[in-house]
Amino acid sequence: MPYPSSLRIPSGPRRRTLLASAAGAALLAGCSADPDSGGDGPSATARARARAARDSTGLLERYDAVLAAHPTLAERLRPLRAEVAAHAAAFGSAAATKSPSLPAAASTPPPAVPAAEKDALADLAAAERTLADRRAKALLDVPGELARLMASVAAAGAAHVYLLREGAK
């Protein structure tokens, strides 16, 4: 004669149910929380945006220095410079509205520019590549809208690298 199965009904939820519920609650809380409501959320996001603005402003200064040193590159570089200025403005930089003919801030010396146009373009391409790579890595650590902006700007930077290198050939 087989033994009857236990008719004992558990008095509470099963361990698996509790673990699944806790994991699900944590996942939902993480997904639905406002990105600026976390412990280090707003400051981390604000720091990432400020760094992106500074980086774009620095790149803008590089473009201005190359344009000042090599005016014959103006037709080629002005559209790229305009995009970099738009990126800086998108990240919140006030320097993005500055005219390319105005000198950089007196406290910071302008970036050094190689004497040869080809070398100046190669330096700009290297600066664009470095910044695009840094942004591609950083976008993984920022919330939605800022991550999308950083991805878009990183992609534009990669396109700038291509355009700067193609003309140097």
Coordinates of N, CA and C in Angstrom, one line a residue:
M1 N 0.8 -1.2 0.0 CA 0.0 0.0 0.0 C 0.9 1.2 0.0
P2 N 0.7 2.2 -1.0 CA 1.5 3.4 -1.0 C 1.1 4.3 0.1
Y3 N 2.1 5.0 0.5 CA 1.9 6.0 1.5 C 1.2 7.2 0.9
P4 N 0.3 7.8 1.6 CA -0.4 8.9 1.1 C 0.5 10.1 1.1
S5 N 0.3 10.9 0.1 CA 1.2 12.2 0.0 C 0.8 13.1 1.1
S6 N 1.7 13.9 1.5 CA 1.5 14.8 2.6 C 0.4 15.7 2.3
L7 N -0.5 15.8 3.1 CA -1.7 16.7 3.0 C -1.4 18.1 3.7
R8 N -0.2 18.1 4.2 CA 0.2 19.4 4.9 C 0.3 20.5 3.9
I9 N -0.4 21.5 4.2 CA -0.3 22.7 3.3 C 0.7 23.7 4.0
P10 N 1.6 24.2 3.2 CA 2.6 25.1 3.7 C 1.9 26.3 4.4
S11 N 2.4 26.8 5.5 CA 1.8 27.8 6.2 C 2.1 29.2 5.6
G12 N 3.0 29.3 4.7 CA 3.4 30.6 4.1 C 3.9 30.4 2.7
P13 N 4.3 31.5 2.1 CA 4.9 31.4 0.8 C 6.1 30.5 0.7
R14 N 6.4 29.9 -0.4 CA 7.6 29.1 -0.6 C 8.8 30.0 -0.7
R15 N 9.9 29.4 -0.5 CA 11.2 30.2 -0.5 C 11.4 30.7 -2.0
R16 N 11.1 29.9 -3.0 CA 11.3 30.3 -4.4 C 10.4 31.5 -4.7
T17 N 9.2 31.5 -4.2 CA 8.2 32.6 -4.4 C 8.8 33.9 -3.8
L18 N 9.3 33.8 -2.6 CA 9.8 34.9 -1.9 C 11.0 35.5 -2.7
L19 N 11.9 34.6 -3.1 CA 13.1 35.1 -3.8 C 12.7 35.7 -5.1
A20 N 11.8 35.1 -5.8 CA 11.4 35.7 -7.1 C 10.7 37.0 -6.9
S21 N 9.9 37.1 -5.9 CA 9.2 38.3 -5.6 C 10.2 39.5 -5.2
A22 N 11.2 39.1 -4.4 CA 12.1 40.1 -4.1 C 12.9 40.6 -5.3
A23 N 13.3 39.6 -6.1 CA 14.1 40.0 -7.3 C 13.2 40.8 -8.3
G24 N 12.0 40.4 -8.4 CA 11.1 41.2 -9.3 C 10.8 42.6 -8.8
A25 N 10.7 42.7 -7.5 CA 10.4 44.1 -6.9 C 11.7 44.9 -7.1
A26 N 12.8 44.3 -6.9 CA 14.1 45.1 -7.1 C 14.2 45.5 -8.6
L27 N 13.9 44.6 -9.5 CA 14.0 45.0 -10.9 C 13.0 46.1 -11.3
L28 N 11.8 45.9 -10.8 CA 10.8 47.0 -11.1 C 11.1 48.3 -10.5
A29 N 11.6 48.3 -9.3 CA 12.0 49.5 -8.6 C 13.2 50.2 -9.4
G30 N 14.1 49.4 -9.9 CA 15.2 49.9 -10.7 C 14.8 50.5 -12.0
C31 N 13.8 49.8 -12.6 CA 13.4 50.3 -13.9 C 12.4 51.5 -13.9
S32 N 11.6 51.6 -12.8 CA 10.7 52.6 -12.8 C 11.1 53.9 -12.1
A33 N 12.2 53.8 -11.4 CA 12.7 54.9 -10.6 C 13.1 56.0 -11.5
D34 N 12.9 57.2 -11.1 CA 13.4 58.4 -11.8 C 14.9 58.4 -11.8
P35 N 15.6 58.6 -12.9 CA 17.0 58.5 -12.9 C 17.7 59.5 -12.0
D36 N 17.0 60.5 -11.6 CA 17.6 61.5 -10.8 C 17.2 61.3 -9.3
S37 N 16.5 60.2 -9.0 CA 16.1 60.0 -7.6 C 17.0 59.1 -6.8
G38 N 17.9 58.5 -7.4 CA 18.8 57.6 -6.7 C 19.8 58.3 -5.8
G39 N 20.6 57.5 -5.1 CA 21.5 58.1 -4.2 C 22.6 58.9 -4.9
D40 N 23.2 58.4 -5.9 CA 24.2 59.1 -6.6 C 23.8 59.5 -8.0
G41 N 22.5 59.2 -8.3 CA 21.9 59.5 -9.6 C 22.1 60.9 -10.1
P42 N 21.5 61.9 -9.4 CA 21.6 63.2 -10.0 C 23.0 63.7 -10.1
S43 N 23.8 63.5 -9.1 CA 25.2 64.0 -9.1 C 26.0 63.3 -10.2
A44 N 25.8 62.0 -10.4 CA 26.6 61.2 -11.4 C 26.1 61.7 -12.8
T45 N 24.8 61.9 -13.0 CA 24.3 62.3 -14.2 C 24.8 63.7 -14.5
A46 N 24.7 64.6 -13.5 CA 25.1 66.0 -13.7 C 26.6 66.0 -14.0
R47 N 27.4 65.2 -13.3 CA 28.9 65.2 -13.6 C 29.1 64.7 -15.0
A48 N 28.4 63.7 -15.5 CA 28.6 63.2 -16.8 C 28.3 64.2 -17.9
R49 N 27.2 64.9 -17.6 CA 26.8 66.0 -18.6 C 27.8 67.1 -18.6
A50 N 28.2 67.5 -17.4 CA 29.2 68.6 -17.3 C 30.5 68.2 -18.0
R51 N 31.0 67.0 -17.8 CA 32.2 66.5 -18.4 C 32.0 66.5 -19.9
A52 N 30.9 66.1 -20.4 CA 30.6 66.0 -21.9 C 30.6 67.5 -22.4
A53 N 30.1 68.4 -21.7 CA 30.1 69.8 -22.1 C 31.5 70.4 -22.2
R54 N 32.3 70.1 -21.1 CA 33.7 70.5 -21.1 C 34.5 69.9 -22.2
D55 N 34.3 68.6 -22.5 CA 35.0 67.9 -23.6 C 34.7 68.5 -24.9
S56 N 33.4 68.8 -25.1 CA 33.0 69.4 -26.4 C 33.5 70.8 -26.5
T57 N 33.6 71.6 -25.4 CA 34.1 72.9 -25.5 C 35.6 72.9 -25.8
G58 N 36.3 71.9 -25.2 CA 37.7 71.7 -25.5 C 38.0 71.4 -26.9
L59 N 37.1 70.5 -27.5 CA 37.3 70.2 -28.9 C 37.0 71.4 -29.8
L60 N 36.0 72.2 -29.4 CA 35.6 73.4 -30.1 C 36.8 74.4 -30.1
E61 N 37.5 74.5 -29.0 CA 38.7 75.3 -28.9 C 39.8 74.8 -29.8
R62 N 39.9 73.5 -30.0 CA 40.9 72.9 -30.9 C 40.6 73.3 -32.3
Y63 N 39.3 73.2 -32.7 CA 38.9 73.6 -34.0 C 39.2 75.1 -34.3
D64 N 38.9 75.9 -33.3 CA 39.2 77.3 -33.4 C 40.7 77.6 -33.6
A65 N 41.5 76.9 -32.8 CA 43.0 77.1 -32.9 C 43.5 76.6 -34.3
V66 N 42.9 75.5 -34.8 CA 43.4 75.1 -36.2 C 42.9 76.1 -37.2
L67 N 41.6 76.6 -37.1 CA 41.1 77.5 -38.0 C 41.9 78.8 -38.0
A68 N 42.4 79.2 -36.8 CA 43.2 80.4 -36.7 C 44.6 80.2 -37.3
A69 N 45.2 79.0 -37.2 CA 46.5 78.8 -37.7 C 46.5 78.4 -39.2
H70 N 45.4 77.9 -39.6 CA 45.3 77.4 -41.0 C 44.0 77.9 -41.6
P71 N 43.9 79.2 -42.0 CA 42.6 79.7 -42.5 C 42.2 79.0 -43.8
T72 N 43.2 78.4 -44.5 CA 42.8 77.8 -45.8 C 42.0 76.5 -45.6
L73 N 41.9 76.0 -44.3 CA 41.1 74.9 -44.0 C 39.6 75.3 -43.6
A74 N 39.4 76.5 -43.6 CA 38.1 77.0 -43.1 C 36.9 76.4 -43.8
E75 N 36.9 76.3 -45.1 CA 35.7 75.8 -45.8 C 35.5 74.3 -45.4
R76 N 36.5 73.6 -45.2 CA 36.4 72.2 -44.8 C 36.0 72.0 -43.3
L77 N 36.6 72.8 -42.4 CA 36.4 72.6 -41.0 C 35.2 73.3 -40.4
R78 N 34.7 74.4 -41.0 CA 33.6 75.1 -40.4 C 32.3 74.2 -40.2
P79 N 31.9 73.3 -41.1 CA 30.8 72.5 -40.9 C 31.0 71.6 -39.7
L80 N 32.2 71.0 -39.6 CA 32.5 70.1 -38.5 C 32.5 70.9 -37.2
R81 N 33.1 72.1 -37.2 CA 33.1 72.9 -36.0 C 31.7 73.3 -35.6
A82 N 30.8 73.6 -36.5 CA 29.5 73.9 -36.2 C 28.8 72.8 -35.5
E83 N 29.0 71.5 -36.0 CA 28.4 70.4 -35.3 C 29.0 70.2 -33.9
V84 N 30.3 70.4 -33.7 CA 30.9 70.3 -32.4 C 30.2 71.4 -31.4
A85 N 30.0 72.6 -32.0 CA 29.4 73.7 -31.2 C 28.0 73.3 -30.8
A86 N 27.2 72.6 -31.7 CA 25.9 72.1 -31.4 C 25.9 71.1 -30.3
H87 N 26.9 70.2 -30.4 CA 27.1 69.2 -29.4 C 27.3 69.8 -28.0
A88 N 28.2 70.8 -28.0 CA 28.5 71.4 -26.7 C 27.3 72.1 -26.1
A89 N 26.5 72.7 -27.0 CA 25.2 73.4 -26.6 C 24.2 72.3 -26.1
A90 N 24.2 71.2 -26.7 CA 23.3 70.1 -26.3 C 23.6 69.6 -24.9
F91 N 24.9 69.6 -24.6 CA 25.3 69.2 -23.2 C 25.2 70.3 -22.2
G92 N 24.9 71.5 -22.7 CA 24.7 72.6 -21.8 C 25.9 73.6 -21.7
S93 N 26.8 73.6 -22.6 CA 27.9 74.5 -22.5 C 27.6 75.9 -23.0
A94 N 27.9 76.9 -22.3 CA 27.6 78.3 -22.7 C 28.7 78.7 -23.7
A95 N 29.8 78.1 -23.7 CA 30.9 78.4 -24.7 C 30.5 78.1 -26.1
A96 N 29.5 77.3 -26.3 CA 29.2 76.8 -27.6 C 28.6 78.0 -28.5
T97 N 28.1 79.0 -27.8 CA 27.5 80.1 -28.6 C 28.6 81.1 -29.0
K98 N 29.8 80.9 -28.5 CA 30.9 81.9 -28.9 C 31.2 81.8 -30.3
S99 N 31.6 82.9 -30.9 CA 31.9 83.0 -32.3 C 33.3 82.4 -32.5
P100 N 33.6 81.7 -33.6 CA 34.9 81.1 -33.8 C 36.0 82.2 -34.0
S101 N 35.6 83.4 -34.3 CA 36.6 84.5 -34.4 C 37.1 85.1 -33.1
L102 N 36.3 84.8 -32.0 CA 36.6 85.3 -30.7 C 37.7 84.5 -30.1
P103 N 38.7 85.1 -29.4 CA 39.7 84.3 -28.7 C 39.2 83.5 -27.6
A104 N 39.9 82.4 -27.3 CA 39.5 81.6 -26.1 C 39.7 82.3 -24.8
A105 N 39.2 81.8 -23.8 CA 39.3 82.4 -22.5 C 40.7 82.7 -22.1
A106 N 41.0 83.9 -21.5 CA 42.3 84.3 -21.3 C 43.1 83.4 -20.3
S107 N 42.4 82.7 -19.5 CA 43.0 81.8 -18.5 C 43.5 80.5 -19.1
T108 N 43.1 80.1 -20.2 CA 43.5 78.9 -20.8 C 44.2 79.2 -22.2
P109 N 45.5 78.8 -22.3 CA 46.1 79.0 -23.6 C 45.5 78.2 -24.7
P110 N 45.5 78.7 -25.9 CA 44.9 77.9 -27.0 C 45.8 76.6 -27.2
P111 N 45.1 75.6 -27.7 CA 45.9 74.3 -28.0 C 46.9 74.6 -29.0
A112 N 48.0 73.9 -28.9 CA 49.1 73.9 -29.9 C 48.6 73.3 -31.2
V113 N 49.0 74.0 -32.3 CA 48.6 73.5 -33.6 C 49.8 73.2 -34.4
P114 N 49.9 72.0 -35.0 CA 51.1 71.8 -35.9 C 51.1 72.7 -37.1
A115 N 52.3 73.0 -37.6 CA 52.5 73.9 -38.7 C 52.0 73.4 -40.0
A116 N 52.1 72.1 -40.2 CA 51.6 71.5 -41.4 C 50.1 71.2 -41.3
E117 N 49.3 71.5 -42.4 CA 47.9 71.3 -42.4 C 47.5 69.9 -42.2
K118 N 48.3 69.0 -42.8 CA 48.0 67.5 -42.7 C 48.1 67.1 -41.3
D119 N 49.1 67.6 -40.6 CA 49.3 67.2 -39.2 C 48.3 67.8 -38.3
A120 N 47.8 69.0 -38.6 CA 46.8 69.7 -37.8 C 45.5 68.9 -38.0
L121 N 45.2 68.4 -39.2 CA 44.0 67.6 -39.4 C 44.1 66.2 -38.7
A122 N 45.3 65.6 -38.7 CA 45.5 64.4 -38.0 C 45.3 64.6 -36.5
D123 N 45.8 65.7 -35.9 CA 45.6 66.0 -34.5 C 44.1 66.1 -34.2
L124 N 43.4 66.8 -35.0 CA 41.9 67.0 -34.8 C 41.2 65.6 -34.9
A125 N 41.6 64.8 -35.8 CA 41.0 63.5 -36.0 C 41.3 62.6 -34.7
A126 N 42.5 62.7 -34.2 CA 42.9 62.0 -33.0 C 42.1 62.5 -31.8
A127 N 41.9 63.8 -31.7 CA 41.1 64.3 -30.6 C 39.6 63.9 -30.7
E128 N 39.1 63.9 -31.9 CA 37.7 63.4 -32.1 C 37.6 62.0 -31.8
R129 N 38.6 61.1 -32.2 CA 38.5 59.7 -31.9 C 38.6 59.4 -30.4
T130 N 39.5 60.1 -29.7 CA 39.6 59.9 -28.3 C 38.3 60.2 -27.6
L131 N 37.7 61.3 -28.0 CA 36.5 61.8 -27.3 C 35.3 60.9 -27.7
A132 N 35.2 60.4 -28.9 CA 34.2 59.5 -29.3 C 34.2 58.2 -28.6
D133 N 35.5 57.7 -28.4 CA 35.6 56.5 -27.7 C 35.3 56.6 -26.2
R134 N 35.7 57.8 -25.6 CA 35.4 58.0 -24.2 C 33.8 58.1 -24.0
R135 N 33.2 58.8 -24.9 CA 31.7 58.9 -24.8 C 31.0 57.6 -25.0
A136 N 31.5 56.7 -25.9 CA 30.9 55.4 -26.1 C 31.0 54.6 -24.9
K137 N 32.1 54.7 -24.1 CA 32.2 54.0 -22.8 C 31.3 54.6 -21.8
A138 N 31.3 55.9 -21.7 CA 30.5 56.6 -20.7 C 29.0 56.5 -20.8
L139 N 28.5 56.3 -22.0 CA 27.1 56.2 -22.2 C 26.5 55.0 -21.5
L140 N 27.3 54.0 -21.2 CA 26.7 52.9 -20.5 C 26.4 53.2 -19.0
D141 N 27.0 54.3 -18.5 CA 26.8 54.6 -17.1 C 25.8 55.7 -16.8
V142 N 25.1 56.2 -17.8 CA 24.2 57.3 -17.7 C 22.8 56.9 -18.1
P143 N 21.8 57.6 -17.6 CA 20.4 57.2 -17.9 C 20.0 57.6 -19.3
G144 N 18.9 57.0 -19.7 CA 18.3 57.1 -21.0 C 18.6 58.2 -22.0
E145 N 18.0 59.4 -21.7 CA 18.1 60.5 -22.6 C 19.6 60.9 -22.8
L146 N 20.3 61.0 -21.7 CA 21.7 61.4 -21.8 C 22.5 60.4 -22.5
A147 N 22.2 59.1 -22.3 CA 22.9 58.0 -23.0 C 22.7 58.1 -24.5
R148 N 21.4 58.4 -24.9 CA 21.1 58.5 -26.3 C 21.8 59.7 -26.9
L149 N 21.9 60.8 -26.2 CA 22.6 62.0 -26.7 C 24.1 61.7 -26.9
M150 N 24.7 61.0 -25.8 CA 26.1 60.7 -25.9 C 26.4 59.7 -27.1
A151 N 25.5 58.8 -27.3 CA 25.7 57.8 -28.4 C 25.7 58.6 -29.7
S152 N 24.7 59.5 -29.9 CA 24.6 60.2 -31.1 C 25.8 61.1 -31.3
V153 N 26.3 61.8 -30.3 CA 27.5 62.6 -30.4 C 28.7 61.8 -30.7
A154 N 28.8 60.6 -30.0 CA 30.0 59.7 -30.3 C 30.0 59.3 -31.7
A155 N 28.8 59.0 -32.3 CA 28.7 58.5 -33.7 C 29.1 59.7 -34.6
A156 N 28.7 60.9 -34.3 CA 29.1 62.1 -35.1 C 30.6 62.3 -35.0
G157 N 31.1 62.1 -33.9 CA 32.6 62.2 -33.7 C 33.3 61.2 -34.6
A158 N 32.8 60.0 -34.6 CA 33.5 59.0 -35.5 C 33.4 59.4 -36.9
A159 N 32.2 59.9 -37.3 CA 32.1 60.4 -38.7 C 33.1 61.6 -39.0
H160 N 33.3 62.4 -38.0 CA 34.3 63.5 -38.2 C 35.7 63.0 -38.4
V161 N 36.0 61.9 -37.6 CA 37.3 61.3 -37.8 C 37.5 60.8 -39.2
Y162 N 36.5 60.2 -39.7 CA 36.6 59.7 -41.1 C 36.7 60.9 -42.1
L163 N 36.0 61.9 -41.9 CA 36.0 63.1 -42.8 C 37.4 63.8 -42.7
L164 N 37.9 63.9 -41.5 CA 39.2 64.6 -41.3 C 40.4 63.7 -41.9
R165 N 40.3 62.4 -41.8 CA 41.3 61.6 -42.3 C 41.2 61.4 -43.8
E166 N 40.0 61.3 -44.4 CA 39.9 61.2 -45.8 C 40.5 62.4 -46.6
G167 N 40.3 63.6 -46.0 CA 40.8 64.8 -46.7 C 42.3 64.9 -46.6
A168 N 42.9 64.2 -45.6 CA 44.3 64.3 -45.3 C 45.1 63.4 -46.3
K169 N 44.4 62.5 -47.0 CA 45.1 61.6 -47.9 C 45.5 62.3 -49.2

